[in-house]
Amino acid sequence: MDAVILVALVLLTGLAVQSADLSCKTFEEIYPSGKELCEKMWGDGFVYETNLSVGFTMWFFEAENPNNKVAERLGWPSPVDDCHLQSLHKEAPGPEPDNFTECYPWRDYSCCHQDTVQKIKEAYGREWHWERCGALSSACNRFFVQLACLYECEPNAGFYRKFPDHVYNDSDPNHNKWQMEGMPIRADYCDSWFRACRYDLFCGSGSYSSCAREYTKVGNTGDNGGNAGLIAGVVVACVIVAVLIGTLGFFIFRERKGEPLFNKLEAE
Ligand SMILES: *[C@@H]1O[C@H](CO)[C@@H](O)[C@H](O)[C@H]1NC(C)=O
Ligand SMILES: *[C@@H]1O[C@H](CO)[C@@H](O)[C@H](O)[C@H]1NC(C)=O
Ligand SMILES: *[C@@H]1O[C@H](CO)[C@@H](O)[C@H](O)[C@H]1NC(C)=O
């Protein structure tokens, strides 16, 4: 899904970035530390967790997903057998083929499809949506990819759906099935992210969606024709639509809800 978020925002906003018109600042200027990075960029999606035994990680190298143990310690049912979140997610987690390389740590038990990841990966160009202020360093960029994999592939992320099934009301326009809330992330992970991105540029006040809105406001020609050219075929087009509905909503919808964090940020 690295790709998922990417493509969605790339398509929404178009590829023609007027960097000069955005208020670009270094991460270091926007966020005092890894805590603010994790807690502000994605609204209330993530929480900075200093007790590492109960904080999730967005990437791992072990054969067994360490997040399973974390979820157990937090009292979530184990093993997790439902993906809960729905954007491009599978219904239930399961293995993916060997060529599942984009988000490979989750290969054995993933909520994202190899095909989805692969197609989307092929569909996006170099214009990662978070590169609105120019290319990010590869060290920094990597963390965005990891976040995207966590969101799309990590079964335990589903426990943090903002409107879980017992709350979700299909006829309430404010509800959705893709938004996350309050997932505790290991403090050292957030700190590493901050260090990696420290001197890279990002726009706006630090919330992902305010940056997106600012970007939209600045105006772009929406050069989707060229972009669409990259994306051959109806199947992929459908994926893109799903992505738009799902992922954009994920970020922008929460904005409409007037979340306190965003308001606070914008007031600054
Ligand atoms: C960290 O969390 C674990 C599991 O909930 C708990 O047993 C432990 O006391 C916590 N440690 C600290 C320092 O709060
Ligand atoms: C990945 O592997 C699966 C099953 O082996 C195959 O169906 C699929 O076409 C492969 N995808 C790519 C992009 O190679
Ligand atoms: C679901 O949402 C609709 C529209 O907002 C509302 O009228 C209805 O009462 C809600 N149902 C429940 C069970 O909350």
Short mmCIF file of N, CA, C and O in Angstrom, two decimals, residues 5-49:
data_model
loop_
_atom_site.label_atom_id
_atom_site.label_comp_id
_atom_site.label_asym_id
_atom_site.label_seq_id
_atom_site.Cartn_x
_atom_site.Cartn_y
_atom_site.Cartn_z
N ILE A 5 -1.50 4.79 -0.84
CA ILE A 5 -1.67 6.18 -0.44
C ILE A 5 -1.14 7.07 -1.55
O ILE A 5 -1.74 8.06 -1.94
N LEU A 6 -0.02 6.63 -2.03
CA LEU A 6 0.63 7.37 -3.09
C LEU A 6 -0.25 7.69 -4.25
O LEU A 6 -0.48 8.83 -4.61
N VAL A 7 -0.69 6.62 -4.84
CA VAL A 7 -1.43 6.76 -6.07
C VAL A 7 -2.66 7.61 -5.83
O VAL A 7 -2.98 8.49 -6.61
N ALA A 8 -3.29 7.38 -4.73
CA ALA A 8 -4.50 8.12 -4.42
C ALA A 8 -4.22 9.61 -4.44
O ALA A 8 -4.89 10.37 -5.13
N LEU A 9 -3.22 9.99 -3.72
CA LEU A 9 -2.99 11.42 -3.62
C LEU A 9 -2.40 11.99 -4.89
O LEU A 9 -2.68 13.11 -5.27
N VAL A 10 -1.61 11.18 -5.54
CA VAL A 10 -1.06 11.65 -6.81
C VAL A 10 -2.21 11.94 -7.77
O VAL A 10 -2.27 12.98 -8.41
N LEU A 11 -3.15 11.02 -7.81
CA LEU A 11 -4.26 11.20 -8.73
C LEU A 11 -5.13 12.37 -8.32
O LEU A 11 -5.61 13.13 -9.15
N LEU A 12 -5.35 12.48 -7.05
CA LEU A 12 -6.24 13.54 -6.60
C LEU A 12 -5.66 14.90 -6.93
O LEU A 12 -6.33 15.79 -7.39
N THR A 13 -4.42 15.02 -6.65
CA THR A 13 -3.85 16.35 -6.71
C THR A 13 -3.14 16.63 -8.02
O THR A 13 -2.78 17.75 -8.29
N GLY A 14 -2.94 15.60 -8.79
CA GLY A 14 -2.23 15.83 -10.04
C GLY A 14 -0.74 15.83 -9.79
O GLY A 14 -0.28 15.84 -8.65
N LEU A 15 -0.02 15.79 -10.86
CA LEU A 15 1.41 15.62 -10.70
C LEU A 15 2.18 16.94 -10.72
O LEU A 15 3.32 17.01 -10.34
N ALA A 16 1.51 17.97 -11.22
CA ALA A 16 2.22 19.22 -11.37
C ALA A 16 2.34 19.95 -10.04
O ALA A 16 1.43 20.62 -9.60
N VAL A 17 3.42 19.77 -9.42
CA VAL A 17 3.61 20.37 -8.11
C VAL A 17 4.27 21.73 -8.24
O VAL A 17 5.28 21.88 -8.90
N GLN A 18 3.65 22.68 -7.62
CA GLN A 18 4.26 24.01 -7.59
C GLN A 18 4.94 24.17 -6.25
O GLN A 18 4.45 24.83 -5.37
N SER A 19 6.05 23.54 -6.13
CA SER A 19 6.71 23.52 -4.82
C SER A 19 6.86 24.90 -4.23
O SER A 19 6.71 25.11 -3.04
N ALA A 20 7.16 25.84 -5.10
CA ALA A 20 7.47 27.17 -4.60
C ALA A 20 6.28 27.80 -3.88
O ALA A 20 6.45 28.64 -3.01
N ASP A 21 5.08 27.36 -4.25
CA ASP A 21 3.90 27.96 -3.66
C ASP A 21 3.49 27.30 -2.35
O ASP A 21 2.58 27.76 -1.68
N LEU A 22 4.12 26.23 -2.04
CA LEU A 22 3.78 25.56 -0.78
C LEU A 22 4.73 26.04 0.30
O LEU A 22 5.87 26.36 0.03
N SER A 23 4.21 26.05 1.51
CA SER A 23 5.11 26.45 2.57
C SER A 23 5.91 25.24 3.02
O SER A 23 5.50 24.49 3.88
N CYS A 24 7.01 25.05 2.39
CA CYS A 24 7.85 23.90 2.68
C CYS A 24 8.82 24.22 3.81
O CYS A 24 9.44 25.27 3.82
N LYS A 25 8.88 23.28 4.71
CA LYS A 25 9.81 23.43 5.83
C LYS A 25 10.46 22.09 6.09
O LYS A 25 9.94 21.06 5.65
N THR A 26 11.53 22.10 6.81
CA THR A 26 12.13 20.81 7.15
C THR A 26 11.27 20.13 8.21
O THR A 26 10.55 20.79 8.97
N PHE A 27 11.36 18.84 8.25
CA PHE A 27 10.64 18.09 9.28
C PHE A 27 11.00 18.63 10.66
O PHE A 27 10.17 18.76 11.54
N GLU A 28 12.26 18.94 10.78
CA GLU A 28 12.76 19.44 12.05
C GLU A 28 12.07 20.74 12.46
O GLU A 28 11.83 20.98 13.64
N GLU A 29 11.74 21.55 11.47
CA GLU A 29 11.04 22.80 11.79
C GLU A 29 9.56 22.56 12.08
O GLU A 29 8.94 23.28 12.84
N ILE A 30 9.01 21.55 11.44
CA ILE A 30 7.59 21.26 11.62
C ILE A 30 7.33 20.48 12.91
O ILE A 30 6.40 20.79 13.65
N TYR A 31 8.15 19.49 13.14
CA TYR A 31 7.93 18.61 14.30
C TYR A 31 9.09 18.74 15.28
O TYR A 31 10.24 18.55 14.89
N PRO A 32 8.76 19.00 16.54
CA PRO A 32 9.85 19.06 17.52
C PRO A 32 10.58 17.72 17.68
O PRO A 32 11.77 17.70 17.94
N SER A 33 9.85 16.62 17.53
CA SER A 33 10.49 15.32 17.76
C SER A 33 9.68 14.22 17.10
O SER A 33 8.65 14.47 16.47
N GLY A 34 10.15 13.01 17.30
CA GLY A 34 9.47 11.86 16.73
C GLY A 34 8.04 11.71 17.26
O GLY A 34 7.16 11.18 16.58
N LYS A 35 7.82 12.18 18.45
CA LYS A 35 6.48 12.07 19.03
C LYS A 35 5.46 12.86 18.19
O LYS A 35 4.42 12.34 17.81
N GLU A 36 5.80 14.09 17.91
CA GLU A 36 4.88 14.92 17.13
C GLU A 36 4.75 14.40 15.71
O GLU A 36 3.67 14.45 15.12
N LEU A 37 5.85 13.88 15.18
CA LEU A 37 5.78 13.33 13.84
C LEU A 37 4.73 12.21 13.80
O LEU A 37 3.83 12.20 12.97
N CYS A 38 4.86 11.27 14.72
CA CYS A 38 3.92 10.15 14.72
C CYS A 38 2.49 10.57 15.06
O CYS A 38 1.53 10.04 14.54
N GLU A 39 2.37 11.54 15.95
CA GLU A 39 1.03 11.86 16.44
C GLU A 39 0.31 12.96 15.67
O GLU A 39 -0.90 13.12 15.81
N LYS A 40 1.05 13.72 14.88
CA LYS A 40 0.39 14.80 14.17
C LYS A 40 0.19 14.53 12.70
O LYS A 40 -0.79 14.96 12.11
N MET A 41 1.16 13.87 12.12
CA MET A 41 1.08 13.73 10.67
C MET A 41 -0.18 13.01 10.23
O MET A 41 -0.80 13.37 9.24
N TRP A 42 -0.59 12.01 10.99
CA TRP A 42 -1.73 11.20 10.58
C TRP A 42 -2.94 11.43 11.47
O TRP A 42 -3.71 10.53 11.73
N GLY A 43 -3.09 12.65 11.95
CA GLY A 43 -4.23 12.93 12.80
C GLY A 43 -4.14 12.09 14.05
O GLY A 43 -3.09 11.99 14.67
N ASP A 44 -5.23 11.44 14.39
CA ASP A 44 -5.20 10.64 15.61
C ASP A 44 -4.98 9.16 15.31
O ASP A 44 -5.29 8.31 16.11
N GLY A 45 -4.42 8.88 14.16
CA GLY A 45 -4.18 7.49 13.77
C GLY A 45 -3.19 6.76 14.65
O GLY A 45 -3.36 5.57 14.93
N PHE A 46 -2.15 7.47 15.10
CA PHE A 46 -1.09 6.80 15.84
C PHE A 46 -0.75 7.53 17.13
O PHE A 46 -0.90 8.73 17.24
N VAL A 47 -0.27 6.75 18.08
CA VAL A 47 0.15 7.29 19.36
C VAL A 47 1.59 6.86 19.61
O VAL A 47 1.97 5.73 19.31
N TYR A 48 2.37 7.76 20.14
CA TYR A 48 3.78 7.51 20.46
C TYR A 48 3.85 6.72 21.77
O TYR A 48 3.43 7.21 22.82
N GLU A 49 4.36 5.52 21.71
CA GLU A 49 4.32 4.63 22.88
C GLU A 49 5.73 4.41 23.43
O GLU A 49 6.56 3.77 22.79
#
